[in-house]
Coordinates of C-alpha atoms and ligand atoms in Angstrom, one line a residue:
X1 CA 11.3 12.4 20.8
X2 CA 11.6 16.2 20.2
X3 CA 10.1 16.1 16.6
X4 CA 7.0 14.3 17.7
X5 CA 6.9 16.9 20.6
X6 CA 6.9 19.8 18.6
X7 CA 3.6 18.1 16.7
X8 CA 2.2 17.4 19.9
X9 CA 2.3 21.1 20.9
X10 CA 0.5 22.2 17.6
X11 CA -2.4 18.9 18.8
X12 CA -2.3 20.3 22.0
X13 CA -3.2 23.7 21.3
X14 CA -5.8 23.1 18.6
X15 CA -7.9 20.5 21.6
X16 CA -6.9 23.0 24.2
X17 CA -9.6 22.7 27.3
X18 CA -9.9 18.9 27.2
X19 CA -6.6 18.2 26.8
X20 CA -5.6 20.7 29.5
X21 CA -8.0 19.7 31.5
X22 CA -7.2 16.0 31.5
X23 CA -3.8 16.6 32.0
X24 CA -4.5 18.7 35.1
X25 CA -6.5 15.7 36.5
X26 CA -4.1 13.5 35.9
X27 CA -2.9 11.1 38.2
X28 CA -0.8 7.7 37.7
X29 CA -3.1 4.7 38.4
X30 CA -2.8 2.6 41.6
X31 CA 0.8 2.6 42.4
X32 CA 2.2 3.0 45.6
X33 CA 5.6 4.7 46.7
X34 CA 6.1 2.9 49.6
X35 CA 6.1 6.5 51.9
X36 CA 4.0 4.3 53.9
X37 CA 6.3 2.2 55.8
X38 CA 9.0 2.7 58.2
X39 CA 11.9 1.2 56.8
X40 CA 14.6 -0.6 59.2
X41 CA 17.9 0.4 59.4
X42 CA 20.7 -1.8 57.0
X43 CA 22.6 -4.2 59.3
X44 CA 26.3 -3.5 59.0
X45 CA 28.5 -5.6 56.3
X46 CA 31.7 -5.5 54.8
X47 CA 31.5 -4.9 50.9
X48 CA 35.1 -6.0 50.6
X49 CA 34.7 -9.4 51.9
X50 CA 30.9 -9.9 50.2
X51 CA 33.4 -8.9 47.0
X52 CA 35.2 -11.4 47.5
X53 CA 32.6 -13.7 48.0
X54 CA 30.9 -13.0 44.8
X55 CA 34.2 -13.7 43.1
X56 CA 34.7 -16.7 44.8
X57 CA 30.8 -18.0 44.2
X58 CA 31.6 -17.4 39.7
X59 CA 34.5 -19.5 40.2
X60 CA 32.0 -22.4 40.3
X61 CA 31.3 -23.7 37.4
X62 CA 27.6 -24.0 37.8
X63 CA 26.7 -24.0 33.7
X64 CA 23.2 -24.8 32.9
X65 CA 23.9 -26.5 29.2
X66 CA 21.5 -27.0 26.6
X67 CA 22.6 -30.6 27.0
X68 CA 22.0 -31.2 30.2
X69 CA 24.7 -34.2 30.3
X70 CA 27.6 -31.7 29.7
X71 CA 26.7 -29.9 33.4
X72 CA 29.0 -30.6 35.8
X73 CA 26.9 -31.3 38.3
X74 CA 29.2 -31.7 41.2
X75 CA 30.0 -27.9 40.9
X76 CA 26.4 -27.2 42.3
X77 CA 27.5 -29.6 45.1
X78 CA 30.8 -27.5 45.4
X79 CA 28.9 -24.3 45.4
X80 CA 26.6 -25.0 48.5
X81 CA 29.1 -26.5 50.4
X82 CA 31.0 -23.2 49.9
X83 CA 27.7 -21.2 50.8
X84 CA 27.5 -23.4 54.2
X85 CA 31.0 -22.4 55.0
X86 CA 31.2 -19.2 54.2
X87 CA 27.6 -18.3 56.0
X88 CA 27.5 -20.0 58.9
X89 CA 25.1 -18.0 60.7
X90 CA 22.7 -17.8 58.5
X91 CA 22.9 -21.4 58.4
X92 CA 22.7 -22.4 61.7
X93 CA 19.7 -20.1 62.1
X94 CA 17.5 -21.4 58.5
X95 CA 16.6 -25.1 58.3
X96 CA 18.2 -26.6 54.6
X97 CA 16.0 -28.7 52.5
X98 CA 17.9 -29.9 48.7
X99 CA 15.0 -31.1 45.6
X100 CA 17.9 -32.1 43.9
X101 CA 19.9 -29.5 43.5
X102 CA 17.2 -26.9 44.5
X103 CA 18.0 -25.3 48.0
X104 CA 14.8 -24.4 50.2
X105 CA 15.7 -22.5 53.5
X106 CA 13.2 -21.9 56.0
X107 CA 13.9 -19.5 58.6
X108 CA 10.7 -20.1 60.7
X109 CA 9.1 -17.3 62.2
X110 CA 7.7 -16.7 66.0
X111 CA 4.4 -15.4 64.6
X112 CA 2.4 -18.4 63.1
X113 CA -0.8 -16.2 62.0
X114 CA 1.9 -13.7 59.7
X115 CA 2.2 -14.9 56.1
X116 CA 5.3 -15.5 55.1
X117 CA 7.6 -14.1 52.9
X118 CA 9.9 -16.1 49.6
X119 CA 13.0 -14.7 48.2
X120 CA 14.5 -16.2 45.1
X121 CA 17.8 -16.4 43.6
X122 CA 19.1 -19.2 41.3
X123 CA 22.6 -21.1 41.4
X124 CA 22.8 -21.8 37.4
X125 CA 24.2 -19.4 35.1
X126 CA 24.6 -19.5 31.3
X127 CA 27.3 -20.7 29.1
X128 CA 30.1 -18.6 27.8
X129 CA 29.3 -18.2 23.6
X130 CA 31.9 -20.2 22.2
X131 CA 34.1 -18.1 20.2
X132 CA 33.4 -15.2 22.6
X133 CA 35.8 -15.6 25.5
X134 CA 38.7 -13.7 24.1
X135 CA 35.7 -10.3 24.0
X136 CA 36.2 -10.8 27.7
X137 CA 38.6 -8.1 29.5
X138 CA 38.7 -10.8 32.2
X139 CA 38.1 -14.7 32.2
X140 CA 34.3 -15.3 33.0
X141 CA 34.7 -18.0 35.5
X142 CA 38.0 -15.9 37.1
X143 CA 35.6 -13.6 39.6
X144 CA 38.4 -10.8 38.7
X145 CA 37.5 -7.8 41.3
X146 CA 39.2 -4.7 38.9
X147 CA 38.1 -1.4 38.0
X148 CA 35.8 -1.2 41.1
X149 CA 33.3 -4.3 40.1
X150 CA 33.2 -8.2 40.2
X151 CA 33.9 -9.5 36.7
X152 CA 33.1 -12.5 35.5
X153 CA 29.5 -15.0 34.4
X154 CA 26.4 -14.2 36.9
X155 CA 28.3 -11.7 38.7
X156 CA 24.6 -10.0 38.0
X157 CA 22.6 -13.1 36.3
X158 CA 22.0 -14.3 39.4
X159 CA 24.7 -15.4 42.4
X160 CA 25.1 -11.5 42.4
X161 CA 21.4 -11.8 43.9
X162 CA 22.0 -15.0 45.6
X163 CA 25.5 -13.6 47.8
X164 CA 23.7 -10.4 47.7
X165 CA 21.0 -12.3 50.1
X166 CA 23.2 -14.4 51.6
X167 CA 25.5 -12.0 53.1
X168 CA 22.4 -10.1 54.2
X169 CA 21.3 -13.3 56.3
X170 CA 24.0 -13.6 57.7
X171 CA 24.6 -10.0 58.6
X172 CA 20.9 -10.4 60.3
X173 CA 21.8 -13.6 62.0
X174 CA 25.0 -12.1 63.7
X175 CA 22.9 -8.8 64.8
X176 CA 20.9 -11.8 66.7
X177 CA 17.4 -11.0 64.3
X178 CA 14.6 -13.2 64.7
X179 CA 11.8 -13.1 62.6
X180 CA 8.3 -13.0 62.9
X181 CA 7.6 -13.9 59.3
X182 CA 8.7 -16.9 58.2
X183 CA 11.2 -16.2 55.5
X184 CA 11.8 -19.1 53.0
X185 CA 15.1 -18.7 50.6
X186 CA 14.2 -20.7 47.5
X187 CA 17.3 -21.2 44.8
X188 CA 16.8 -23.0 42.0
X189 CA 19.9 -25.0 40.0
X190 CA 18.4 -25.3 36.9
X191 CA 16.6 -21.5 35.9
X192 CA 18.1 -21.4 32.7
X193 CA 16.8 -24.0 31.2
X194 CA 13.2 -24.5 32.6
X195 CA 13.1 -24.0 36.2
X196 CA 12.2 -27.6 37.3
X197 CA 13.9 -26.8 40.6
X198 CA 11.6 -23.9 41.4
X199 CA 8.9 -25.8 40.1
X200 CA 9.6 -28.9 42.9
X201 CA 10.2 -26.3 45.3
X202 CA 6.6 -24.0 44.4
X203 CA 4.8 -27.4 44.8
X204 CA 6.6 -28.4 48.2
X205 CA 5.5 -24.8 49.6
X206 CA 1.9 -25.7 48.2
X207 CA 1.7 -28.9 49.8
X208 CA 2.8 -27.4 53.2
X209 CA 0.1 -24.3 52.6
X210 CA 1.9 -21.6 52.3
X211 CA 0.3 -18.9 51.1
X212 CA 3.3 -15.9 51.2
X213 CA 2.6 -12.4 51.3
X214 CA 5.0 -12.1 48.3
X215 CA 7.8 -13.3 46.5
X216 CA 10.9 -11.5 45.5
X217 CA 13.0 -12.6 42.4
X218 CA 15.1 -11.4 39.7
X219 CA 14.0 -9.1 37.0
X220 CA 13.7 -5.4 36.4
X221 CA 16.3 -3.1 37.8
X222 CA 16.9 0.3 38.5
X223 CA 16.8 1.1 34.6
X224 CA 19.0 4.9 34.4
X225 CA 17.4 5.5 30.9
X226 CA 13.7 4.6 31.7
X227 CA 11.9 4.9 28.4
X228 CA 9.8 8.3 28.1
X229 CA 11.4 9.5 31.4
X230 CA 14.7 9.2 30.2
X231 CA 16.1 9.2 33.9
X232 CA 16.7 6.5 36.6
X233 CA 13.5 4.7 37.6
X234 CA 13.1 1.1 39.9
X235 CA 11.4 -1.3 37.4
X236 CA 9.5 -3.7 39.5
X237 CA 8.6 -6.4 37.0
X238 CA 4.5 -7.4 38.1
X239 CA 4.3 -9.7 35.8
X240 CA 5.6 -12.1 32.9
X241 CA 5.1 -12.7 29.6
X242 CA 4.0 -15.9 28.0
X243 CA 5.8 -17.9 25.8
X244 CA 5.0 -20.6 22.5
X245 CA 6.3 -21.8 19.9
X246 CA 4.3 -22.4 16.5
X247 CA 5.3 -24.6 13.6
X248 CA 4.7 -24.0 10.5
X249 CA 4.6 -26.9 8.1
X250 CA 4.3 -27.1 4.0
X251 CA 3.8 -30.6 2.8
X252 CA 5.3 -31.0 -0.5
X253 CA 5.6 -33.8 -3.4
X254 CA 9.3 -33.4 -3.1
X255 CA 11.8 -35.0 -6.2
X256 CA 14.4 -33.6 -7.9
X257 CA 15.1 -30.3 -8.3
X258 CA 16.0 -30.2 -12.1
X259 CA 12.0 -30.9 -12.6
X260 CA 10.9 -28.6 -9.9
X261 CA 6.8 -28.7 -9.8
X262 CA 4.4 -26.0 -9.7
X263 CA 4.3 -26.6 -6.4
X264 CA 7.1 -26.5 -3.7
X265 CA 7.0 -26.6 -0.1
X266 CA 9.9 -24.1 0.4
X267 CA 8.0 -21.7 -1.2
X268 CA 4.8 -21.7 0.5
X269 CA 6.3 -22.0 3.5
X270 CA 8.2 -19.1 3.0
X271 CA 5.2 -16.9 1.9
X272 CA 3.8 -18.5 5.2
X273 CA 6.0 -17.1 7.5
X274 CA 6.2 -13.9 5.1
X275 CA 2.4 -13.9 6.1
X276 CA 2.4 -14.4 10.1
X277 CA 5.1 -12.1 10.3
X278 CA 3.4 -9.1 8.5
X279 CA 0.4 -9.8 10.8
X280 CA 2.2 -8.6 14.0
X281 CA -0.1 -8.3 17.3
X282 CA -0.5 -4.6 17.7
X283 CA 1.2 -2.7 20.1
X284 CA -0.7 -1.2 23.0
X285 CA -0.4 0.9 26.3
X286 CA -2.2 -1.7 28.5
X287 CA -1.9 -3.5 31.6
X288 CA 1.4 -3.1 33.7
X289 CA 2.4 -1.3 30.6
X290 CA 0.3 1.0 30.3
X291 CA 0.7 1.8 34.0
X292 CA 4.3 1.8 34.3
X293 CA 3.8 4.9 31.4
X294 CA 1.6 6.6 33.8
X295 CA 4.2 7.0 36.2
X296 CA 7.1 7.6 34.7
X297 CA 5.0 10.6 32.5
X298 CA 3.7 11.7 35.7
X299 CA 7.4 12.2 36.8
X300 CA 8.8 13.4 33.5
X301 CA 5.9 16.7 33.1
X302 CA 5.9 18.4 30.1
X303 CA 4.4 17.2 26.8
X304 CA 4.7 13.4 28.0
X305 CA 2.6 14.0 30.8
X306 CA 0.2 15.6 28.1
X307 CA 0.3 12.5 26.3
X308 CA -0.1 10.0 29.1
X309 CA -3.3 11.9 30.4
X310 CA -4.7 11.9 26.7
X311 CA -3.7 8.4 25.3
X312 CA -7.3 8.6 23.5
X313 CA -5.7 11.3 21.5
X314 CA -1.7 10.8 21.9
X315 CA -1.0 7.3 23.2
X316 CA 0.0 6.4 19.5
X317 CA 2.9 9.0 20.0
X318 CA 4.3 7.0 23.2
X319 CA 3.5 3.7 21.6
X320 CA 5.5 4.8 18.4
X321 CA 8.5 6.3 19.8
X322 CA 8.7 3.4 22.4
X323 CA 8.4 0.9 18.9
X324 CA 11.6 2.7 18.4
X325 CA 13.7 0.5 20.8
X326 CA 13.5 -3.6 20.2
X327 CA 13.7 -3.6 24.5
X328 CA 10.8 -1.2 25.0
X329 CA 8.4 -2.7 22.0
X330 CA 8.7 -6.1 23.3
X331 CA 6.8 -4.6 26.5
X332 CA 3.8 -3.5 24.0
X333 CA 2.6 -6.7 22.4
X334 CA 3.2 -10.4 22.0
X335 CA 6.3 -10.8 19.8
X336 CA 6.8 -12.9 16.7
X337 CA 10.2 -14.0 15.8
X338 CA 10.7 -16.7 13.3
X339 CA 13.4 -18.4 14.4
X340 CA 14.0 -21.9 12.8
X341 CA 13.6 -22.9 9.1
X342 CA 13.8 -25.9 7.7
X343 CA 13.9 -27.5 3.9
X344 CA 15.4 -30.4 2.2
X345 CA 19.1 -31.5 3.6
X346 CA 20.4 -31.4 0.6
X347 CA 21.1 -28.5 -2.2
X348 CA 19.4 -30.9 -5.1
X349 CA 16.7 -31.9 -3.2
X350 CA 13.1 -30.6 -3.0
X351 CA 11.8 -31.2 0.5
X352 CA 9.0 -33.1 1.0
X353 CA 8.1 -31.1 3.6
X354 CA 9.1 -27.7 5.1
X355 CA 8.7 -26.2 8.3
X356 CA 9.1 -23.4 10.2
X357 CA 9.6 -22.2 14.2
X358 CA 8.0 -19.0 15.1
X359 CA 8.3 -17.8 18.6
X360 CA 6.4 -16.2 20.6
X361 CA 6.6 -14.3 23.9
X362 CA 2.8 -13.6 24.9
X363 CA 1.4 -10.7 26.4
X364 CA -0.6 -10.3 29.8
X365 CA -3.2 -9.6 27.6
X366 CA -3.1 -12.3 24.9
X367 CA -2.7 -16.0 25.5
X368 CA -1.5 -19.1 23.1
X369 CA -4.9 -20.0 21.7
X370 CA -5.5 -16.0 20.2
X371 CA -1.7 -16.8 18.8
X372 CA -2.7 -20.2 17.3
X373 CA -6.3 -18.5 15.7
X374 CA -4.4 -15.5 14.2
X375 CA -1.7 -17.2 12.7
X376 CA -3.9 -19.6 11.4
X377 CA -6.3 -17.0 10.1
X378 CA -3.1 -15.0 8.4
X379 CA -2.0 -18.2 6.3
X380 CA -5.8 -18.8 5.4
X381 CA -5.4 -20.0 1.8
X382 CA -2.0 -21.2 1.7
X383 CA -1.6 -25.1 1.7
X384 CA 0.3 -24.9 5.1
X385 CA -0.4 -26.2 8.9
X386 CA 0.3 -24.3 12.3
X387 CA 0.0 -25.8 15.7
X388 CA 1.7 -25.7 19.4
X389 CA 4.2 -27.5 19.4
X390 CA 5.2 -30.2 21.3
X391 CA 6.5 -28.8 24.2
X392 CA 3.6 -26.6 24.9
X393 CA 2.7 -23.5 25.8
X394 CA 3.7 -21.2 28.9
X395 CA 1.0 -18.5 29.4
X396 CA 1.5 -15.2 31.0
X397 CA 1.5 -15.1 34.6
X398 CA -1.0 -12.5 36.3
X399 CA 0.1 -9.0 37.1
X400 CA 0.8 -8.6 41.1
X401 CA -0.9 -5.4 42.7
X402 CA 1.4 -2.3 42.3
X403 CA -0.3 -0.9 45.8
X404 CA 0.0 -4.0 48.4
X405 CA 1.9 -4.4 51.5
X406 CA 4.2 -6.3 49.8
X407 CA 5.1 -3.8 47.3
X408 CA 5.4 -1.2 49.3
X409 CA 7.7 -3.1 51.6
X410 CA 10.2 -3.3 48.2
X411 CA 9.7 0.1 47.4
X412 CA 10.5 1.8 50.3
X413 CA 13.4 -0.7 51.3
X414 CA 14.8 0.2 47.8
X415 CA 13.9 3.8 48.5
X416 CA 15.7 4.0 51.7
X417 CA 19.3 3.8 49.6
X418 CA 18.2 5.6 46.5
X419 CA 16.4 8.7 48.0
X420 CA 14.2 10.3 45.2
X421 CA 13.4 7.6 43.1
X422 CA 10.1 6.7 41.7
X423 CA 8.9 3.6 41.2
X424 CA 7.2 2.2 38.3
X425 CA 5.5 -1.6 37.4
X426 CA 7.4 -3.1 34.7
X427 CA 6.5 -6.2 32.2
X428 CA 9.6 -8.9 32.6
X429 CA 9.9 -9.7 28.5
X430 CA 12.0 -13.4 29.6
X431 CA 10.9 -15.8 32.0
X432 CA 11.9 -16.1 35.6
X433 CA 11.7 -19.1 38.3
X434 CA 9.8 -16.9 40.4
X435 CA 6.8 -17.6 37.7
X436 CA 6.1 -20.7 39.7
X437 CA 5.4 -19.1 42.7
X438 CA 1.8 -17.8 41.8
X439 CA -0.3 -20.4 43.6
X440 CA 1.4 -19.9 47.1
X441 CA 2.1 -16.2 47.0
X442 CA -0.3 -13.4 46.9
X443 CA 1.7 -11.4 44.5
X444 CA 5.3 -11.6 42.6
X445 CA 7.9 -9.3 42.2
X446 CA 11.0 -9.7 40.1
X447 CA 13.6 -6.4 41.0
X448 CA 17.2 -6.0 42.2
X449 CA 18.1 -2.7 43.2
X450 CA 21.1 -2.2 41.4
X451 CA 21.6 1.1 38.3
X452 CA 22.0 -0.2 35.2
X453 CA 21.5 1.0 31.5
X454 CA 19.6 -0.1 28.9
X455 CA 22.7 -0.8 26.9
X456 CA 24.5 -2.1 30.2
X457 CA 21.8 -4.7 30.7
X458 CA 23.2 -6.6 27.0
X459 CA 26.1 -7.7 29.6
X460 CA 23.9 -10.4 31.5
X461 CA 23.4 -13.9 29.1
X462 CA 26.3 -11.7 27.3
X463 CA 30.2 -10.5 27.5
X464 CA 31.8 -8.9 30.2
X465 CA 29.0 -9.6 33.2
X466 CA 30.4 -7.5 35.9
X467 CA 28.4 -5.8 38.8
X468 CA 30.3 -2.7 40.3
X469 CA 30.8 -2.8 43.9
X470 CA 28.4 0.1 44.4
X471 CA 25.5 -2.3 42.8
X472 CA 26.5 -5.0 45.0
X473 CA 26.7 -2.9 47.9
X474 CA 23.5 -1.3 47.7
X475 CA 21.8 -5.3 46.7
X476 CA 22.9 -6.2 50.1
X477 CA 21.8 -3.2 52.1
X478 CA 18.2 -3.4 50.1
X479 CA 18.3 -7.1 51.7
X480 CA 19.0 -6.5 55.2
X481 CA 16.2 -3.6 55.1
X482 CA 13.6 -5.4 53.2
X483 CA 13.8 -8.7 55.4
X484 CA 14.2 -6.8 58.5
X485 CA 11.4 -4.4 57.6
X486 CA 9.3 -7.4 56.5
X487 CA 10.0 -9.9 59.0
X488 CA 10.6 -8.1 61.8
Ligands
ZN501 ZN1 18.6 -15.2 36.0

């Protein structure tokens, strides 16, 4: 970063008035800071026992499996039994629906003309890596409370956001709160590995007509090492990308290899993939991207801010030392990543055809058809053939307003226990449950207010998932604020 700033002086100087000028003028696009709304007050909890209960919600075993036949699916069963136990007030006051496994609460409201509100959370968590449990300092399915945190798998990814939720409910219901939004609690069992739950739940909302003022799912977080800023920021994920896979296929005479032809699929396959991987979508400071950068160089001043108020002249700076980082480039363009290749099974034998995976995580910007036309038009000439594959493709959602009612009802709850902090629109680079949502809510959000790094966020799908009791802590106290502030 310093190099490129010391360049960006000598820029600066030589444009002097325009640049000066614009930088004087400028102002982060339409975001809100939430400074708007009067926040409620958090309802009282213990973090002790809502540590506990975290630890005590990992110990089931609820494993979304490639496979779905090795789940065990009466650990889900195990799971919400435990949640109707363990929060009984919340449960007396929400009616329980179960799409399979999918839990829909509905907390009705005594104001039928206020849109509602959803807030998401899912039950399933990833595997364990086999090979990887002895990296952990404590068993993943243990929920080992040491070293001030809750160790073990979703401890963050996502039952920290589902007890985080739950023991705000019931903190609510035992203060005697009634709502005058309804509030509906949607959990899906199988987020990991599609979302099919969410899906049957977004289409049981839709049926009923629901049409929310905004959903709340997982996502971004309070990211401590914000690019450009450098510094804590809340992330508020407004959108998410797409995702398709292409494959790449090279027919091929196949035989043996001691009389290999002039011709072999291997090989043009290979240059194929060569080919769409040179041809990488360019990177660019657009959309929720490009405002997120606005903000966060608004807050950081100095050269950055120069450079965000003259991107006509010094967004390729930002864009290259962002391309630095694999996490913040993936914000800045459709990604290519072949991933799968395949040739003859056997070390002797030419294939008679090859083929190749190439994956794809598409930009708010782009969609699946520009992805199929440019790969196509980057293997022009070769004797290959690209298409969708079977499974199809999942476009990006649309980007939720960074200035609505609902937004500013997340920032300012999030605000209210992190004083200070700015907020910024963020591009979620996975895919959520909450993606579902977008015909029966006016916008989507995907945040939990809890600080994590950059480096800290390789923990969730990863080793050593632990939330510290000061994340959890301030998860629950965002949830008794927002829902109060919201619905009340
Ligand atoms: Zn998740």
């Amino acid at each position: 970063m310093k190099k490129w700033v010391l360049g960006l002086g000598v820029a600066v100087l030589a444009l002097g008035g325009t640049v000066t000028a614009r930088t004087m003028m400028f102002a982060p696009g339409e975001v809100a800071d939430g400074s708007a709304i009067k926040v409620a007050p958090a309802a009282p909890f213990s973090i002790d026992a809502a540590a506990r209960n975290l630890s005590q919600a990992v110990q089931f075993k609820t494993v979304s499996n490639q496979d779905a036949a090795q789940n065990q699916t009466a650990e889900w069963d195990k799971l919400q039994g435990w949640m109707a136990t363990t929060y009984p007030k919340a449960h007396a006051a929400m009616q329980k629906e179960l799409l399979g496994q999918t839990l829909v609460y509905t907390w009705a409201g005594s104001d039928p003309a206020a849109q509602p509100i959803i807030l998401m959370a899912h039950q399933d968590v990833v595997p364990v890596t086999a090979g990887t449990e002895k990296d952990w300092k404590y068993q993943p399915f243990a929920g080992t409370i040491a070293e001030g945190a809750v160790w073990g798998r979703g401890t963050i990814d996502d039952k920290g956001s589902l007890i985080a939720m739950f023991e705000a409910l019931e903190a609510l219901s035992a203060q005697g709160f009634k709502p005058k939004r309804t509030i509906y609690i949607v959990s899906g069992h199988d987020e990991e590995v599609g979302g099919t739950g969410a899906a049957a739940a977004a289409k049981l909302l839709a049926d009923r007509k629901v049409k929310a003022l905004f959903t709340l799912d997982e996502g971004g977080v309070i990211t401590t090492d914000t690019p450009v800023l450098g510094k804590p920021a809340m992330m508020i994920g407004v959108a998410e990308k797409g995702y398709v896979t292409l494959r790449v296929t090279a027919p091929a005479p196949g035989g043996h290899s001691s009389m290999p032809p002039a011709e072999i699929g291997t090989v043009n396959l290979s240059k194929a993939v060569v080919a769409i991987h040179a041809d990488q979508h360019p990177m660019e400071l657009r959309g929720p991207v490009g405002a997120m950068i606005d903000v966060l160089a608004a807050q950081a001043g100095g050269m950055t801010k120069v450079a965000a108020a003259n991107k006509w002249l010094l967004g390729g700076q930002i864009v290259s030392t962002m391309a630095k980082s694999p996490t913040s480039a993936a914000m800045l363009h459709t990604t290519t990543a072949p991933t799968m290749l395949e040739g003859s099974p056997k070390e002797n034998v030419l294939p008679q055809s090859a083929n190749a995976l190439i994956n794809y995580r598409i930009a708010p910007w782009d969609s699946s058809a520009e992805i199929l036309k440019r790969a196509k038009a980057a293997v022009s000439g070769l004797p290959v053939e690209v298409a969708i594959t079977e499974r199809g493709a999942r476009e990006p959602t649309p980007v939720s307003s960074s200035t609505s009612l609902g937004w500013q009802l997340i920032v300012a709850s999030a605000r209210a226990g992190h004083q200070g902090l700015i907020a910024a629109p963020y591009l979620v680079v996975g895919g959520t449950d909450s993606r579902n949502m977008t015909p029966v809510s006016d916008d989507v959000y995907r945040f939990m207010p809890i600080s994590l790094s950059t480096a800290e966020t390789k923990m969730i799908h990863g080793t050593n998932e632990h939330i510290t009791l000061g994340n959890l802590e301030a998860m629950i106290a965002f949830y008794t604020r927002l829902i109060a502030t919201a619905a009340g």
